[in-house]
Short mmCIF file of C-alpha atoms in Angstrom, two decimals:
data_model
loop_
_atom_site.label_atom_id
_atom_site.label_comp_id
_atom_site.label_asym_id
_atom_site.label_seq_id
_atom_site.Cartn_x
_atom_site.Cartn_y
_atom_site.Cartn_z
CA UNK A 1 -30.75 -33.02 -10.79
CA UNK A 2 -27.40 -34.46 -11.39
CA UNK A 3 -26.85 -37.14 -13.73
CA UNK A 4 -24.95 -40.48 -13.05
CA UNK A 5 -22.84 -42.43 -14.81
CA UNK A 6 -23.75 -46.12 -15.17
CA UNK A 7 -21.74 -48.74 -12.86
CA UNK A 8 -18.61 -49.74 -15.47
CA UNK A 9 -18.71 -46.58 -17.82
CA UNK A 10 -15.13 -45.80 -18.83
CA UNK A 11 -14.93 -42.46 -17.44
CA UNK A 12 -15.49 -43.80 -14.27
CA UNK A 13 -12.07 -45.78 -14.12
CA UNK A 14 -10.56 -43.03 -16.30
CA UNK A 15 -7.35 -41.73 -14.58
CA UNK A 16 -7.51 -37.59 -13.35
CA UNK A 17 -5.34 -35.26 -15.21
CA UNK A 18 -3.90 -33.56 -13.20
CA UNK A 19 -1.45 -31.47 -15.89
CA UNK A 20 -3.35 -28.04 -14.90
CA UNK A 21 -2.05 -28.38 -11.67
CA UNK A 22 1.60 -28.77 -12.60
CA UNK A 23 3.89 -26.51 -10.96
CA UNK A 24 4.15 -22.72 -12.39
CA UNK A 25 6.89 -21.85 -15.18
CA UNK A 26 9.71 -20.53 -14.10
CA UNK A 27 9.38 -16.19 -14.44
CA UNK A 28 10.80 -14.75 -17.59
CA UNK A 29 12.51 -11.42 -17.67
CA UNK A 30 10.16 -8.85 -18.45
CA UNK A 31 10.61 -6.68 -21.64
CA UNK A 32 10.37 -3.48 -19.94
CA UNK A 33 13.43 -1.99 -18.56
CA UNK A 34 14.29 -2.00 -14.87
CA UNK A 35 14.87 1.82 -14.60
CA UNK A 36 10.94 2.61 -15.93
CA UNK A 37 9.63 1.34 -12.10
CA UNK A 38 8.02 4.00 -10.40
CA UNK A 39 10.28 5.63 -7.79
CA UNK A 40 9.44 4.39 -4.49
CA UNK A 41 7.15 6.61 -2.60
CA UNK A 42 5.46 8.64 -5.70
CA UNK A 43 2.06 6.95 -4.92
CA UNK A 44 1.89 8.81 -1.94
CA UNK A 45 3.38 12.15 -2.98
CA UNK A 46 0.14 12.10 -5.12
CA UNK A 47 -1.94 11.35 -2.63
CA UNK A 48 -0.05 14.46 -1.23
CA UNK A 49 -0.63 16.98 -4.36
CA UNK A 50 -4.65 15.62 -4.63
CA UNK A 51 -5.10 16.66 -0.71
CA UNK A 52 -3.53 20.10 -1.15
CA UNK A 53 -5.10 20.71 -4.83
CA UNK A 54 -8.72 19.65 -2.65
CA UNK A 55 -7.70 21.71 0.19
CA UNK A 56 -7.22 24.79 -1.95
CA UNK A 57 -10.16 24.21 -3.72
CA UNK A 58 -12.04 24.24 -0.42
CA UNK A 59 -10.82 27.72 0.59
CA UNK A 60 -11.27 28.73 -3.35
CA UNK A 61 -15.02 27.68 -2.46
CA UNK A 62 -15.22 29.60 0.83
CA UNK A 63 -13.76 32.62 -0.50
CA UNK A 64 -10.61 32.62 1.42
CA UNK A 65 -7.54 33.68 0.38
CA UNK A 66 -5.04 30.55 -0.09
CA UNK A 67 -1.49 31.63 1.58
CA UNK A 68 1.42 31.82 -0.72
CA UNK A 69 3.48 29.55 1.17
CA UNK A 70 0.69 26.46 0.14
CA UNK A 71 0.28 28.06 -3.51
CA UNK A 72 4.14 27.63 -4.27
CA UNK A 73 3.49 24.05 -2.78
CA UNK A 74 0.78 22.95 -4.97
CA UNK A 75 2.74 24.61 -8.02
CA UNK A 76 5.44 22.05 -7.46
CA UNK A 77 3.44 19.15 -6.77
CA UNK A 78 1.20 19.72 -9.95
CA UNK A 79 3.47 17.98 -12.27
CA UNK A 80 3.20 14.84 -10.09
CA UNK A 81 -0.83 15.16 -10.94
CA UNK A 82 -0.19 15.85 -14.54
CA UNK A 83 1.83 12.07 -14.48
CA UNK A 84 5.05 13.83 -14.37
CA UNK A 85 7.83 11.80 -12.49
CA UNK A 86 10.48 13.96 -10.46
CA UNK A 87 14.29 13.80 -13.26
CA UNK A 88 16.26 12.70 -10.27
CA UNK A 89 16.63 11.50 -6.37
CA UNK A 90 17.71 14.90 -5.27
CA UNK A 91 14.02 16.32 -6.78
CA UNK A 92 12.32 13.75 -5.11
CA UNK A 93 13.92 13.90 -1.64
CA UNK A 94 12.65 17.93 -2.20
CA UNK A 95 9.20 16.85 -2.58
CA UNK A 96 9.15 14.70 0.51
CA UNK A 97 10.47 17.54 2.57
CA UNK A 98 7.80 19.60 0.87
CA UNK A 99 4.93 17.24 1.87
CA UNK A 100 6.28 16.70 5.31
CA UNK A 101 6.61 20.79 5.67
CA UNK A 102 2.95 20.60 4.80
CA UNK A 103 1.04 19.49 8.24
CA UNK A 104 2.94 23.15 9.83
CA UNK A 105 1.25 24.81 7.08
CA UNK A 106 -1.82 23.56 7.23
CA UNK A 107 -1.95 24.14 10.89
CA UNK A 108 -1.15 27.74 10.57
CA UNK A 109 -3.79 27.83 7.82
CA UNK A 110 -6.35 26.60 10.73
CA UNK A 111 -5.09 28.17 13.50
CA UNK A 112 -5.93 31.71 11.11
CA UNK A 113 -9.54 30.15 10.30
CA UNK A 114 -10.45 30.06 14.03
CA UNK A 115 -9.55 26.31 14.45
CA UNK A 116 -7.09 26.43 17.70
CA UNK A 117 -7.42 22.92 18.96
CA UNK A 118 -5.14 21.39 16.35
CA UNK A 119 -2.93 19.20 17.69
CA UNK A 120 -0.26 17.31 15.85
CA UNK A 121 -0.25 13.86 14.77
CA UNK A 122 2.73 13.20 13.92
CA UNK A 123 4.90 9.72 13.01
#
């Protein structure tokens, strides 16, 4: 039940504030510096490393040797797991073409398990 006000209480001609609705402050510079931003692109060279490290784990599990081509991979993308940012541009743009070498080792990886039918998806 929802209670009324009588006819001529104050708070019925009381004026809205509407000072909650004002508009936003202007943003203030942050006190972190600019150059602590994560690198553009590291969320997904994580998602990169996790899908190898499970992928190795799932051959670990089957008892199948794991190539050394896709060892040396996961070797350099364990920092990135460990919270690690690549030191420069350069390391990064070696990761990317590390991840993107990826898919033709995987492939091979299938092809040798019996798996033929892969096709490529690529961009």
């Amino acid at each position: 039940m929802v209670a009324q006000l009588p006819r001529g209480h104050p708070e019925l001609n009381r004026t809205p504030d509407f000072a909650h609705f004002s508009e936003p402050a202007e943003p203030t510079e942050s006190s972190e510096p600019t150059d602590s931003a994560e690198p553009a692109g590291l969320p997904e060279l994580r998602a990169v490393a996790a899908s190898l490290l499970a992928r190795m784990a799932d051959l670990r599990e089957r008892d199948q040797p794991v190539p050394d081509a896709l060892f040396r991979a996961a070797q350099r993308f364990q920092p990135l797991l460990d919270g690690v940012d690549p030191e420069s541009e350069d390391e990064l743009d070696e990761l990317w073409g590390l991840a993107l070498a990826l898919p033709g080792l995987l492939r091979g990886l299938l092809v040798r398990d019996g798996v033929e039918d892969v096709e490529s998806r690529g961009a």
